[in-house]
């Protein structure tokens, strides 16, 4: 080993420097694998993919104004203002679009893989449109939307629901929706079919 005359530091042969850098890189990678992700990264189940006007998310008292790419988490209470729209894309590709003056809570979301048991439960007030992604493909997965007037069980579906002409309407665009109320249940399976509650 010799001394570098410019900085007065020992000069390490080049081969040893490369080995040292390789060891440091391996240690950094090992720490990255072992260290837990931040809470925000772990809790993120989707993101705001389109925002028009005012949209917020409230979670455990924390109010967030939503912009495009803002994270969406389980237990978020999403809300839109007058003349506003919010589109959320979940991790599995499910797309939820909320109309003006709507409120929706992401009560439950579990998506592990398309071939595993997954679930999505939303509590909705106001108009919304839902296009199911991979979460709704296997049989037995639970996608449920609870509204003030009834519960909607969704199967591989593109659907709309919300207030219309003094009632609460559900319109099936594709797939199947079973609407259950205190008065009974009806299953919509024909594209373009609907029901008013």
Short mmCIF file of N, CA and C in Angstrom, two decimals:
data_model
loop_
_atom_site.label_atom_id
_atom_site.label_comp_id
_atom_site.label_asym_id
_atom_site.label_seq_id
_atom_site.Cartn_x
_atom_site.Cartn_y
_atom_site.Cartn_z
N UNK A 1 0.85 -1.17 0.00
CA UNK A 1 0.00 0.00 0.00
C UNK A 1 0.90 1.23 0.00
N UNK A 2 0.57 2.25 -0.80
CA UNK A 2 1.34 3.48 -0.87
C UNK A 2 0.47 4.63 -0.41
N UNK A 3 1.08 5.81 -0.23
CA UNK A 3 0.31 6.98 0.21
C UNK A 3 0.06 7.88 -0.97
N UNK A 4 -1.16 8.37 -1.11
CA UNK A 4 -1.53 9.30 -2.17
C UNK A 4 -1.01 10.68 -1.79
N UNK A 5 -0.08 11.25 -2.56
CA UNK A 5 0.53 12.52 -2.17
C UNK A 5 -0.45 13.68 -2.17
N UNK A 6 -1.54 13.62 -2.94
CA UNK A 6 -2.46 14.75 -3.03
C UNK A 6 -3.33 14.90 -1.79
N UNK A 7 -3.78 13.81 -1.20
CA UNK A 7 -4.70 13.89 -0.06
C UNK A 7 -4.11 13.31 1.21
N UNK A 8 -2.93 12.75 1.16
CA UNK A 8 -2.30 12.18 2.34
C UNK A 8 -3.00 10.96 2.88
N UNK A 9 -3.78 10.28 2.04
CA UNK A 9 -4.51 9.07 2.43
C UNK A 9 -3.82 7.85 1.85
N UNK A 10 -3.93 6.73 2.53
CA UNK A 10 -3.36 5.51 1.94
C UNK A 10 -4.04 5.20 0.61
N UNK A 11 -3.25 4.80 -0.36
CA UNK A 11 -3.78 4.44 -1.68
C UNK A 11 -4.07 2.94 -1.68
N UNK A 12 -5.34 2.58 -1.91
CA UNK A 12 -5.75 1.17 -1.92
C UNK A 12 -5.69 0.68 -3.36
N UNK A 13 -5.12 -0.50 -3.58
CA UNK A 13 -5.10 -1.02 -4.95
C UNK A 13 -6.51 -1.09 -5.51
N UNK A 14 -6.67 -0.87 -6.84
CA UNK A 14 -7.98 -0.79 -7.51
C UNK A 14 -8.81 -2.04 -7.30
N UNK A 15 -8.18 -3.22 -7.33
CA UNK A 15 -8.94 -4.46 -7.18
C UNK A 15 -9.64 -4.50 -5.83
N UNK A 16 -9.00 -4.07 -4.79
CA UNK A 16 -9.60 -4.09 -3.46
C UNK A 16 -10.76 -3.09 -3.38
N UNK A 17 -10.65 -1.95 -4.05
CA UNK A 17 -11.75 -0.98 -4.07
C UNK A 17 -13.00 -1.59 -4.68
N UNK A 18 -12.86 -2.31 -5.77
CA UNK A 18 -14.01 -2.94 -6.44
C UNK A 18 -14.65 -3.96 -5.53
N UNK A 19 -13.85 -4.77 -4.86
CA UNK A 19 -14.38 -5.77 -3.93
C UNK A 19 -15.13 -5.08 -2.80
N UNK A 20 -14.56 -3.99 -2.26
CA UNK A 20 -15.20 -3.27 -1.16
C UNK A 20 -16.54 -2.70 -1.60
N UNK A 21 -16.61 -2.13 -2.80
CA UNK A 21 -17.87 -1.59 -3.31
C UNK A 21 -18.90 -2.70 -3.49
N UNK A 22 -18.45 -3.87 -3.96
CA UNK A 22 -19.36 -5.00 -4.14
C UNK A 22 -19.93 -5.47 -2.82
N UNK A 23 -19.09 -5.52 -1.78
CA UNK A 23 -19.54 -5.94 -0.44
C UNK A 23 -20.55 -4.93 0.09
N UNK A 24 -20.26 -3.62 -0.08
CA UNK A 24 -21.20 -2.59 0.39
C UNK A 24 -22.54 -2.67 -0.33
N UNK A 25 -22.51 -2.91 -1.64
CA UNK A 25 -23.75 -3.03 -2.41
C UNK A 25 -24.56 -4.22 -1.93
N UNK A 26 -23.88 -5.34 -1.65
CA UNK A 26 -24.59 -6.53 -1.16
C UNK A 26 -25.23 -6.27 0.20
N UNK A 27 -24.50 -5.57 1.08
CA UNK A 27 -25.05 -5.24 2.40
C UNK A 27 -26.26 -4.31 2.27
N UNK A 28 -26.17 -3.31 1.39
CA UNK A 28 -27.28 -2.39 1.18
C UNK A 28 -28.52 -3.12 0.67
N UNK A 29 -28.32 -4.07 -0.25
CA UNK A 29 -29.43 -4.84 -0.79
C UNK A 29 -30.06 -5.71 0.30
N UNK A 30 -29.23 -6.33 1.12
CA UNK A 30 -29.74 -7.17 2.20
C UNK A 30 -30.56 -6.34 3.19
N UNK A 31 -30.08 -5.14 3.51
CA UNK A 31 -30.83 -4.28 4.43
C UNK A 31 -32.15 -3.85 3.82
N UNK A 32 -32.16 -3.55 2.54
CA UNK A 32 -33.39 -3.13 1.86
C UNK A 32 -34.43 -4.24 1.89
N UNK A 33 -33.98 -5.49 1.79
CA UNK A 33 -34.91 -6.63 1.81
C UNK A 33 -35.44 -6.85 3.21
N UNK A 34 -34.57 -6.71 4.23
CA UNK A 34 -34.96 -6.98 5.61
C UNK A 34 -35.78 -5.85 6.21
N UNK A 35 -35.45 -4.60 5.88
CA UNK A 35 -36.14 -3.45 6.47
C UNK A 35 -37.58 -3.40 5.99
N UNK A 36 -38.57 -3.14 6.89
CA UNK A 36 -39.96 -3.06 6.47
C UNK A 36 -40.21 -1.81 5.64
N UNK A 37 -41.22 -1.91 4.77
CA UNK A 37 -41.61 -0.76 3.97
C UNK A 37 -42.26 0.27 4.89
N UNK A 38 -42.31 1.51 4.43
CA UNK A 38 -42.99 2.54 5.21
C UNK A 38 -44.47 2.21 5.30
N UNK A 39 -45.13 2.74 6.32
CA UNK A 39 -46.56 2.47 6.51
C UNK A 39 -47.36 2.91 5.30
N UNK A 40 -46.99 4.05 4.71
CA UNK A 40 -47.73 4.55 3.55
C UNK A 40 -47.63 3.59 2.38
N UNK A 41 -46.43 3.02 2.16
CA UNK A 41 -46.25 2.09 1.04
C UNK A 41 -47.03 0.80 1.30
N UNK A 42 -47.07 0.35 2.56
CA UNK A 42 -47.77 -0.89 2.88
C UNK A 42 -49.28 -0.71 2.78
N UNK A 43 -49.79 0.46 3.15
CA UNK A 43 -51.23 0.69 3.19
C UNK A 43 -51.82 1.07 1.85
N UNK A 44 -51.02 1.44 0.90
CA UNK A 44 -51.52 1.92 -0.40
C UNK A 44 -52.20 0.77 -1.14
N UNK A 45 -53.48 0.96 -1.50
CA UNK A 45 -54.22 -0.07 -2.22
C UNK A 45 -54.61 0.39 -3.61
N UNK A 46 -54.30 1.64 -3.92
CA UNK A 46 -54.63 2.21 -5.21
C UNK A 46 -54.26 3.67 -5.21
N UNK A 47 -54.72 4.39 -6.24
CA UNK A 47 -54.41 5.81 -6.31
C UNK A 47 -55.51 6.55 -7.06
N UNK A 48 -55.56 7.85 -6.84
CA UNK A 48 -56.48 8.71 -7.58
C UNK A 48 -55.96 8.81 -9.01
N UNK A 49 -56.71 8.33 -9.97
CA UNK A 49 -56.25 8.34 -11.37
C UNK A 49 -56.82 9.51 -12.17
N UNK A 50 -57.86 10.16 -11.63
CA UNK A 50 -58.41 11.35 -12.28
C UNK A 50 -59.19 12.13 -11.23
N UNK A 51 -58.96 13.43 -11.17
CA UNK A 51 -59.65 14.28 -10.21
C UNK A 51 -60.14 15.53 -10.93
N UNK A 52 -61.44 15.80 -10.80
CA UNK A 52 -62.00 17.04 -11.35
C UNK A 52 -62.69 17.76 -10.21
N UNK A 53 -62.30 18.98 -9.96
CA UNK A 53 -62.89 19.74 -8.85
C UNK A 53 -62.29 19.33 -7.53
N UNK A 54 -63.15 19.24 -6.51
CA UNK A 54 -62.69 18.97 -5.14
C UNK A 54 -62.96 17.52 -4.74
N UNK A 55 -61.90 16.85 -4.26
CA UNK A 55 -62.04 15.48 -3.75
C UNK A 55 -61.12 15.33 -2.54
N UNK A 56 -61.63 14.68 -1.51
CA UNK A 56 -60.84 14.50 -0.29
C UNK A 56 -60.89 13.05 0.17
N UNK A 57 -59.93 12.72 1.03
CA UNK A 57 -59.92 11.43 1.72
C UNK A 57 -59.69 11.71 3.20
N UNK A 58 -60.52 11.11 4.04
CA UNK A 58 -60.36 11.26 5.49
C UNK A 58 -60.07 9.87 6.06
N UNK A 59 -59.02 9.79 6.86
CA UNK A 59 -58.64 8.51 7.47
C UNK A 59 -58.08 8.80 8.86
N UNK A 60 -58.76 8.29 9.88
CA UNK A 60 -58.33 8.46 11.27
C UNK A 60 -58.15 9.94 11.61
N UNK A 61 -59.08 10.78 11.14
CA UNK A 61 -59.05 12.20 11.44
C UNK A 61 -58.15 13.03 10.53
N UNK A 62 -57.35 12.38 9.71
CA UNK A 62 -56.44 13.07 8.80
C UNK A 62 -57.15 13.35 7.48
N UNK A 63 -57.26 14.63 7.09
CA UNK A 63 -57.94 15.01 5.84
C UNK A 63 -56.89 15.29 4.77
N UNK A 64 -57.03 14.62 3.62
CA UNK A 64 -56.10 14.81 2.50
C UNK A 64 -56.88 15.30 1.29
N UNK A 65 -56.42 16.39 0.68
CA UNK A 65 -56.97 16.83 -0.60
C UNK A 65 -56.35 15.96 -1.68
N UNK A 66 -57.18 15.33 -2.50
CA UNK A 66 -56.69 14.38 -3.47
C UNK A 66 -56.34 15.04 -4.79
N UNK A 67 -55.20 14.68 -5.30
CA UNK A 67 -54.73 15.06 -6.63
C UNK A 67 -54.43 13.77 -7.38
N UNK A 68 -54.19 13.85 -8.68
CA UNK A 68 -53.85 12.66 -9.46
C UNK A 68 -52.59 12.03 -8.87
N UNK A 69 -52.61 10.71 -8.73
CA UNK A 69 -51.53 9.88 -8.18
C UNK A 69 -51.51 9.85 -6.65
N UNK A 70 -52.43 10.54 -5.97
CA UNK A 70 -52.49 10.48 -4.51
C UNK A 70 -52.85 9.06 -4.08
N UNK A 71 -52.22 8.55 -3.01
CA UNK A 71 -52.50 7.18 -2.57
C UNK A 71 -53.89 7.04 -1.95
N UNK A 72 -54.49 5.87 -2.15
CA UNK A 72 -55.76 5.50 -1.52
C UNK A 72 -55.48 4.34 -0.58
N UNK A 73 -56.08 4.38 0.62
CA UNK A 73 -55.81 3.38 1.65
C UNK A 73 -57.12 2.78 2.16
N UNK A 74 -57.01 1.60 2.78
CA UNK A 74 -58.17 1.00 3.44
C UNK A 74 -58.63 1.96 4.54
N UNK A 75 -59.93 2.07 4.71
CA UNK A 75 -60.60 2.95 5.68
C UNK A 75 -60.66 4.40 5.23
N UNK A 76 -60.17 4.72 4.04
CA UNK A 76 -60.34 6.08 3.52
C UNK A 76 -61.82 6.36 3.30
N UNK A 77 -62.28 7.53 3.78
CA UNK A 77 -63.61 8.03 3.48
C UNK A 77 -63.43 9.04 2.37
N UNK A 78 -63.80 8.64 1.15
CA UNK A 78 -63.62 9.50 -0.02
C UNK A 78 -64.86 10.37 -0.22
N UNK A 79 -64.65 11.61 -0.63
CA UNK A 79 -65.79 12.51 -0.84
C UNK A 79 -65.49 13.46 -1.99
N UNK A 80 -66.54 13.78 -2.74
CA UNK A 80 -66.42 14.76 -3.83
C UNK A 80 -67.32 15.95 -3.53
N UNK A 81 -66.93 17.12 -4.04
CA UNK A 81 -67.73 18.32 -3.87
C UNK A 81 -68.70 18.49 -5.03
N UNK A 82 -69.39 19.63 -5.03
CA UNK A 82 -70.32 19.96 -6.12
C UNK A 82 -69.56 20.07 -7.44
N UNK A 83 -70.14 19.59 -8.50
CA UNK A 83 -69.52 19.62 -9.84
C UNK A 83 -68.12 18.99 -9.84
N UNK A 84 -67.93 17.95 -9.06
CA UNK A 84 -66.63 17.28 -8.95
C UNK A 84 -66.74 15.82 -9.32
N UNK A 85 -65.63 15.23 -9.70
CA UNK A 85 -65.54 13.80 -10.02
C UNK A 85 -64.24 13.27 -9.46
N UNK A 86 -64.25 12.01 -9.06
CA UNK A 86 -63.04 11.34 -8.60
C UNK A 86 -62.99 9.95 -9.21
N UNK A 87 -61.88 9.61 -9.82
CA UNK A 87 -61.66 8.25 -10.34
C UNK A 87 -60.51 7.64 -9.56
N UNK A 88 -60.74 6.44 -9.03
CA UNK A 88 -59.73 5.70 -8.27
C UNK A 88 -59.44 4.40 -9.00
N UNK A 89 -58.17 4.10 -9.18
CA UNK A 89 -57.77 2.81 -9.75
C UNK A 89 -57.09 2.00 -8.66
N UNK A 90 -57.67 0.84 -8.34
CA UNK A 90 -57.13 -0.03 -7.29
C UNK A 90 -55.99 -0.88 -7.85
N UNK A 91 -55.26 -1.52 -6.95
CA UNK A 91 -54.06 -2.29 -7.33
C UNK A 91 -54.36 -3.41 -8.33
N UNK A 92 -55.58 -3.95 -8.31
CA UNK A 92 -55.92 -5.05 -9.22
C UNK A 92 -56.48 -4.56 -10.56
N UNK A 93 -56.60 -3.24 -10.72
CA UNK A 93 -57.14 -2.69 -11.97
C UNK A 93 -58.61 -2.30 -11.89
N UNK A 94 -59.27 -2.54 -10.76
CA UNK A 94 -60.65 -2.08 -10.58
C UNK A 94 -60.68 -0.57 -10.64
N UNK A 95 -61.64 -0.02 -11.38
CA UNK A 95 -61.76 1.44 -11.51
C UNK A 95 -63.11 1.88 -10.92
N UNK A 96 -63.04 2.80 -9.97
CA UNK A 96 -64.22 3.36 -9.31
C UNK A 96 -64.29 4.84 -9.68
N UNK A 97 -65.45 5.27 -10.18
CA UNK A 97 -65.65 6.68 -10.50
C UNK A 97 -66.80 7.20 -9.66
N UNK A 98 -66.54 8.26 -8.91
CA UNK A 98 -67.56 8.88 -8.05
C UNK A 98 -68.07 10.15 -8.70
N UNK A 99 -69.39 10.36 -8.64
CA UNK A 99 -70.00 11.56 -9.16
C UNK A 99 -69.92 12.71 -8.16
N UNK A 100 -70.59 13.81 -8.48
CA UNK A 100 -70.60 14.99 -7.61
C UNK A 100 -71.33 14.71 -6.30
N UNK A 101 -70.87 15.35 -5.23
CA UNK A 101 -71.49 15.25 -3.90
C UNK A 101 -71.69 13.80 -3.46
N UNK A 102 -70.70 12.97 -3.73
CA UNK A 102 -70.77 11.55 -3.34
C UNK A 102 -69.80 11.29 -2.19
N UNK A 103 -70.08 10.23 -1.47
CA UNK A 103 -69.23 9.82 -0.35
C UNK A 103 -69.10 8.31 -0.39
N UNK A 104 -67.89 7.82 -0.16
CA UNK A 104 -67.68 6.38 -0.24
C UNK A 104 -66.53 5.99 0.69
N UNK A 105 -66.74 4.97 1.49
CA UNK A 105 -65.69 4.48 2.37
C UNK A 105 -65.15 3.16 1.84
N UNK A 106 -63.82 3.05 1.76
CA UNK A 106 -63.18 1.78 1.39
C UNK A 106 -63.10 0.97 2.68
N UNK A 107 -64.11 0.15 2.91
CA UNK A 107 -64.24 -0.58 4.17
C UNK A 107 -63.28 -1.77 4.24
N UNK A 108 -63.01 -2.40 3.10
CA UNK A 108 -62.14 -3.57 3.08
C UNK A 108 -61.56 -3.73 1.67
N UNK A 109 -60.29 -4.11 1.61
CA UNK A 109 -59.67 -4.41 0.31
C UNK A 109 -58.56 -5.41 0.54
N UNK A 110 -58.70 -6.58 -0.04
CA UNK A 110 -57.65 -7.61 0.02
C UNK A 110 -57.43 -8.11 -1.39
N UNK A 111 -56.24 -7.88 -1.92
CA UNK A 111 -55.89 -8.43 -3.23
C UNK A 111 -54.50 -9.01 -3.14
N UNK A 112 -54.43 -10.36 -3.20
CA UNK A 112 -53.15 -11.05 -3.09
C UNK A 112 -52.62 -11.44 -4.47
N UNK A 113 -53.46 -12.07 -5.26
CA UNK A 113 -53.13 -12.48 -6.62
C UNK A 113 -54.45 -12.85 -7.29
N UNK A 114 -54.51 -12.79 -8.63
CA UNK A 114 -55.79 -13.07 -9.31
C UNK A 114 -56.38 -14.43 -9.00
N UNK A 115 -55.55 -15.43 -8.69
CA UNK A 115 -56.07 -16.79 -8.46
C UNK A 115 -56.29 -17.09 -6.98
N UNK A 116 -56.23 -16.09 -6.11
CA UNK A 116 -56.43 -16.31 -4.69
C UNK A 116 -57.71 -15.63 -4.21
N UNK A 117 -58.06 -15.89 -2.95
CA UNK A 117 -59.27 -15.32 -2.35
C UNK A 117 -59.03 -13.83 -2.10
N UNK A 118 -59.84 -12.99 -2.72
CA UNK A 118 -59.70 -11.55 -2.60
C UNK A 118 -61.04 -10.94 -2.23
N UNK A 119 -61.02 -9.69 -1.75
CA UNK A 119 -62.28 -9.06 -1.38
C UNK A 119 -62.19 -7.54 -1.48
N UNK A 120 -63.33 -6.94 -1.74
CA UNK A 120 -63.47 -5.48 -1.77
C UNK A 120 -64.84 -5.15 -1.22
N UNK A 121 -64.89 -4.26 -0.23
CA UNK A 121 -66.18 -3.81 0.30
C UNK A 121 -66.17 -2.30 0.39
N UNK A 122 -67.21 -1.68 -0.19
CA UNK A 122 -67.35 -0.23 -0.20
C UNK A 122 -68.67 0.16 0.45
N UNK A 123 -68.67 1.27 1.17
CA UNK A 123 -69.89 1.84 1.73
C UNK A 123 -70.14 3.14 0.96
N UNK A 124 -71.19 3.18 0.16
CA UNK A 124 -71.37 4.28 -0.79
C UNK A 124 -72.64 5.08 -0.58
N UNK A 125 -72.51 6.40 -0.72
CA UNK A 125 -73.64 7.32 -0.74
C UNK A 125 -73.44 8.21 -1.95
N UNK A 126 -74.44 8.29 -2.83
CA UNK A 126 -74.30 9.09 -4.03
C UNK A 126 -74.04 8.23 -5.24
N UNK A 127 -73.80 8.88 -6.38
CA UNK A 127 -73.64 8.17 -7.65
C UNK A 127 -72.20 7.70 -7.83
N UNK A 128 -72.06 6.48 -8.36
CA UNK A 128 -70.74 5.93 -8.66
C UNK A 128 -70.84 4.93 -9.79
N UNK A 129 -69.70 4.68 -10.43
CA UNK A 129 -69.59 3.65 -11.47
C UNK A 129 -68.42 2.76 -11.08
N UNK A 130 -68.58 1.46 -11.23
CA UNK A 130 -67.53 0.51 -10.88
C UNK A 130 -67.28 -0.43 -12.06
N UNK A 131 -66.01 -0.54 -12.43
CA UNK A 131 -65.59 -1.51 -13.44
C UNK A 131 -64.60 -2.44 -12.75
N UNK A 132 -65.01 -3.69 -12.55
CA UNK A 132 -64.18 -4.65 -11.80
C UNK A 132 -62.90 -5.00 -12.54
N UNK A 133 -61.84 -5.19 -11.76
CA UNK A 133 -60.56 -5.64 -12.31
C UNK A 133 -60.32 -7.10 -11.97
N UNK A 134 -59.07 -7.47 -11.75
CA UNK A 134 -58.69 -8.86 -11.48
C UNK A 134 -59.27 -9.39 -10.18
N UNK A 135 -59.62 -8.50 -9.25
CA UNK A 135 -60.15 -8.94 -7.96
C UNK A 135 -61.44 -9.73 -8.12
N UNK A 136 -62.15 -9.51 -9.20
CA UNK A 136 -63.47 -10.10 -9.39
C UNK A 136 -63.49 -11.27 -10.36
N UNK A 137 -62.33 -11.73 -10.80
CA UNK A 137 -62.31 -12.79 -11.82
C UNK A 137 -62.60 -14.19 -11.27
N UNK A 138 -61.91 -14.69 -10.22
CA UNK A 138 -62.19 -16.06 -9.77
C UNK A 138 -63.55 -16.15 -9.08
N UNK A 139 -64.15 -17.33 -9.16
CA UNK A 139 -65.40 -17.57 -8.43
C UNK A 139 -65.11 -17.52 -6.93
N UNK A 140 -66.06 -17.01 -6.18
CA UNK A 140 -65.92 -17.01 -4.73
C UNK A 140 -65.34 -15.73 -4.16
N UNK A 141 -64.82 -14.85 -5.01
CA UNK A 141 -64.32 -13.59 -4.50
C UNK A 141 -65.49 -12.71 -4.08
N UNK A 142 -65.27 -11.88 -3.08
CA UNK A 142 -66.33 -11.11 -2.49
C UNK A 142 -66.16 -9.63 -2.83
N UNK A 143 -66.96 -9.11 -3.75
CA UNK A 143 -66.99 -7.69 -4.04
C UNK A 143 -68.39 -7.21 -3.69
N UNK A 144 -68.45 -6.36 -2.67
CA UNK A 144 -69.75 -5.95 -2.12
C UNK A 144 -69.77 -4.44 -1.93
N UNK A 145 -70.89 -3.83 -2.30
CA UNK A 145 -71.09 -2.39 -2.12
C UNK A 145 -72.35 -2.20 -1.30
N UNK A 146 -72.20 -1.54 -0.16
CA UNK A 146 -73.34 -1.28 0.72
C UNK A 146 -73.78 0.16 0.51
N UNK A 147 -75.07 0.34 0.20
CA UNK A 147 -75.64 1.68 -0.01
C UNK A 147 -76.70 1.92 1.07
N UNK A 148 -77.18 3.14 1.21
CA UNK A 148 -78.22 3.39 2.23
C UNK A 148 -79.50 2.60 2.01
N UNK A 149 -79.73 2.10 0.80
CA UNK A 149 -81.00 1.41 0.53
C UNK A 149 -80.85 -0.09 0.30
N UNK A 150 -79.63 -0.60 0.19
CA UNK A 150 -79.45 -2.03 -0.06
C UNK A 150 -77.99 -2.38 -0.32
N UNK A 151 -77.73 -3.67 -0.46
CA UNK A 151 -76.37 -4.16 -0.71
C UNK A 151 -76.27 -4.72 -2.12
N UNK A 152 -75.14 -4.47 -2.78
CA UNK A 152 -74.91 -4.94 -4.13
C UNK A 152 -73.78 -5.95 -4.12
N UNK A 153 -74.04 -7.17 -4.58
CA UNK A 153 -73.01 -8.19 -4.73
C UNK A 153 -72.60 -8.21 -6.20
N UNK A 154 -71.33 -7.98 -6.46
CA UNK A 154 -70.84 -7.75 -7.81
C UNK A 154 -70.06 -8.95 -8.31
N UNK A 155 -70.32 -9.35 -9.58
CA UNK A 155 -69.59 -10.45 -10.21
C UNK A 155 -69.11 -10.02 -11.59
N UNK A 156 -67.81 -9.80 -11.74
CA UNK A 156 -67.21 -9.48 -13.04
C UNK A 156 -67.92 -8.37 -13.76
N UNK A 157 -68.00 -7.20 -13.15
CA UNK A 157 -69.04 -6.25 -13.51
C UNK A 157 -68.56 -4.86 -13.90
N UNK A 158 -69.33 -4.29 -14.82
CA UNK A 158 -69.29 -2.87 -15.14
C UNK A 158 -70.69 -2.37 -14.83
N UNK A 159 -70.81 -1.48 -13.83
CA UNK A 159 -72.13 -1.07 -13.37
C UNK A 159 -72.14 0.38 -12.90
N UNK A 160 -73.34 0.93 -12.82
CA UNK A 160 -73.56 2.28 -12.27
C UNK A 160 -74.65 2.19 -11.23
N UNK A 161 -74.54 3.03 -10.18
CA UNK A 161 -75.60 3.11 -9.17
C UNK A 161 -75.65 4.53 -8.63
N UNK A 162 -76.86 4.95 -8.23
CA UNK A 162 -76.98 6.28 -7.64
C UNK A 162 -78.41 6.79 -7.68
N UNK A 163 -78.64 7.96 -7.09
CA UNK A 163 -79.97 8.57 -7.08
C UNK A 163 -80.42 8.93 -8.49
N UNK A 164 -81.69 8.60 -8.81
CA UNK A 164 -82.24 8.94 -10.12
C UNK A 164 -83.77 9.01 -10.00
N UNK A 165 -84.33 10.12 -10.43
CA UNK A 165 -85.80 10.30 -10.44
C UNK A 165 -86.45 9.97 -9.10
N UNK A 166 -85.88 10.45 -8.01
CA UNK A 166 -86.46 10.23 -6.69
C UNK A 166 -86.27 8.84 -6.12
N UNK A 167 -85.53 7.98 -6.80
CA UNK A 167 -85.26 6.62 -6.30
C UNK A 167 -83.75 6.39 -6.33
N UNK A 168 -83.35 5.19 -5.96
CA UNK A 168 -81.94 4.80 -6.06
C UNK A 168 -81.87 3.73 -7.14
N UNK A 169 -81.16 4.01 -8.22
CA UNK A 169 -81.12 3.09 -9.35
C UNK A 169 -79.82 2.34 -9.46
N UNK A 170 -79.90 1.14 -10.01
CA UNK A 170 -78.73 0.32 -10.31
C UNK A 170 -78.85 -0.10 -11.77
N UNK A 171 -77.80 0.18 -12.56
CA UNK A 171 -77.79 -0.17 -13.98
C UNK A 171 -76.61 -1.08 -14.25
N UNK A 172 -76.89 -2.23 -14.85
CA UNK A 172 -75.84 -3.18 -15.22
C UNK A 172 -75.40 -2.92 -16.65
N UNK A 173 -74.10 -2.72 -16.84
CA UNK A 173 -73.56 -2.54 -18.18
C UNK A 173 -72.99 -3.86 -18.69
N UNK A 174 -72.34 -4.60 -17.79
CA UNK A 174 -71.80 -5.92 -18.13
C UNK A 174 -71.56 -6.70 -16.85
N UNK A 175 -71.73 -8.03 -16.90
CA UNK A 175 -71.47 -8.86 -15.73
C UNK A 175 -72.74 -9.24 -15.00
N UNK A 176 -72.70 -9.16 -13.67
CA UNK A 176 -73.87 -9.53 -12.86
C UNK A 176 -73.84 -8.79 -11.53
N UNK A 177 -74.99 -8.30 -11.11
CA UNK A 177 -75.13 -7.63 -9.81
C UNK A 177 -76.38 -8.18 -9.14
N UNK A 178 -76.25 -8.57 -7.89
CA UNK A 178 -77.42 -8.96 -7.09
C UNK A 178 -77.68 -7.84 -6.10
N UNK A 179 -78.89 -7.27 -6.17
CA UNK A 179 -79.29 -6.17 -5.31
C UNK A 179 -80.19 -6.73 -4.22
N UNK A 180 -79.77 -6.56 -2.95
CA UNK A 180 -80.53 -7.11 -1.82
C UNK A 180 -80.99 -5.99 -0.92
N UNK A 181 -82.30 -5.98 -0.62
CA UNK A 181 -82.87 -4.99 0.30
C UNK A 181 -83.69 -5.74 1.35
N UNK A 182 -84.31 -4.98 2.27
CA UNK A 182 -85.19 -5.61 3.26
C UNK A 182 -86.38 -6.29 2.59
N UNK A 183 -86.74 -5.84 1.39
CA UNK A 183 -87.90 -6.40 0.70
C UNK A 183 -87.60 -7.60 -0.17
N UNK A 184 -86.32 -8.00 -0.28
CA UNK A 184 -85.97 -9.15 -1.10
C UNK A 184 -84.72 -8.88 -1.94
N UNK A 185 -84.54 -9.68 -2.98
CA UNK A 185 -83.34 -9.58 -3.82
C UNK A 185 -83.69 -9.73 -5.28
N UNK A 186 -82.94 -9.05 -6.13
CA UNK A 186 -83.09 -9.20 -7.57
C UNK A 186 -81.69 -9.28 -8.16
N UNK A 187 -81.51 -10.17 -9.15
CA UNK A 187 -80.22 -10.32 -9.82
C UNK A 187 -80.31 -9.77 -11.23
N UNK A 188 -79.40 -8.84 -11.54
CA UNK A 188 -79.31 -8.28 -12.88
C UNK A 188 -78.18 -9.00 -13.61
N UNK A 189 -78.51 -9.65 -14.72
CA UNK A 189 -77.49 -10.37 -15.47
C UNK A 189 -77.52 -10.05 -16.96
N UNK A 190 -78.52 -9.31 -17.39
CA UNK A 190 -78.66 -8.91 -18.79
C UNK A 190 -78.08 -7.51 -18.96
N UNK A 191 -77.07 -7.33 -19.84
CA UNK A 191 -76.51 -6.00 -20.04
C UNK A 191 -77.60 -4.99 -20.39
N UNK A 192 -77.56 -3.84 -19.72
CA UNK A 192 -78.57 -2.81 -19.95
C UNK A 192 -79.76 -2.91 -19.02
N UNK A 193 -79.83 -3.98 -18.22
CA UNK A 193 -80.95 -4.11 -17.29
C UNK A 193 -80.67 -3.28 -16.03
N UNK A 194 -81.75 -2.93 -15.33
CA UNK A 194 -81.59 -2.12 -14.14
C UNK A 194 -82.75 -2.30 -13.19
N UNK A 195 -82.62 -1.69 -12.04
CA UNK A 195 -83.69 -1.71 -11.05
C UNK A 195 -83.66 -0.43 -10.25
N UNK A 196 -84.83 0.01 -9.80
CA UNK A 196 -84.93 1.18 -8.92
C UNK A 196 -85.38 0.72 -7.54
N UNK A 197 -84.77 1.28 -6.53
CA UNK A 197 -85.12 0.91 -5.15
C UNK A 197 -85.84 2.09 -4.51
#
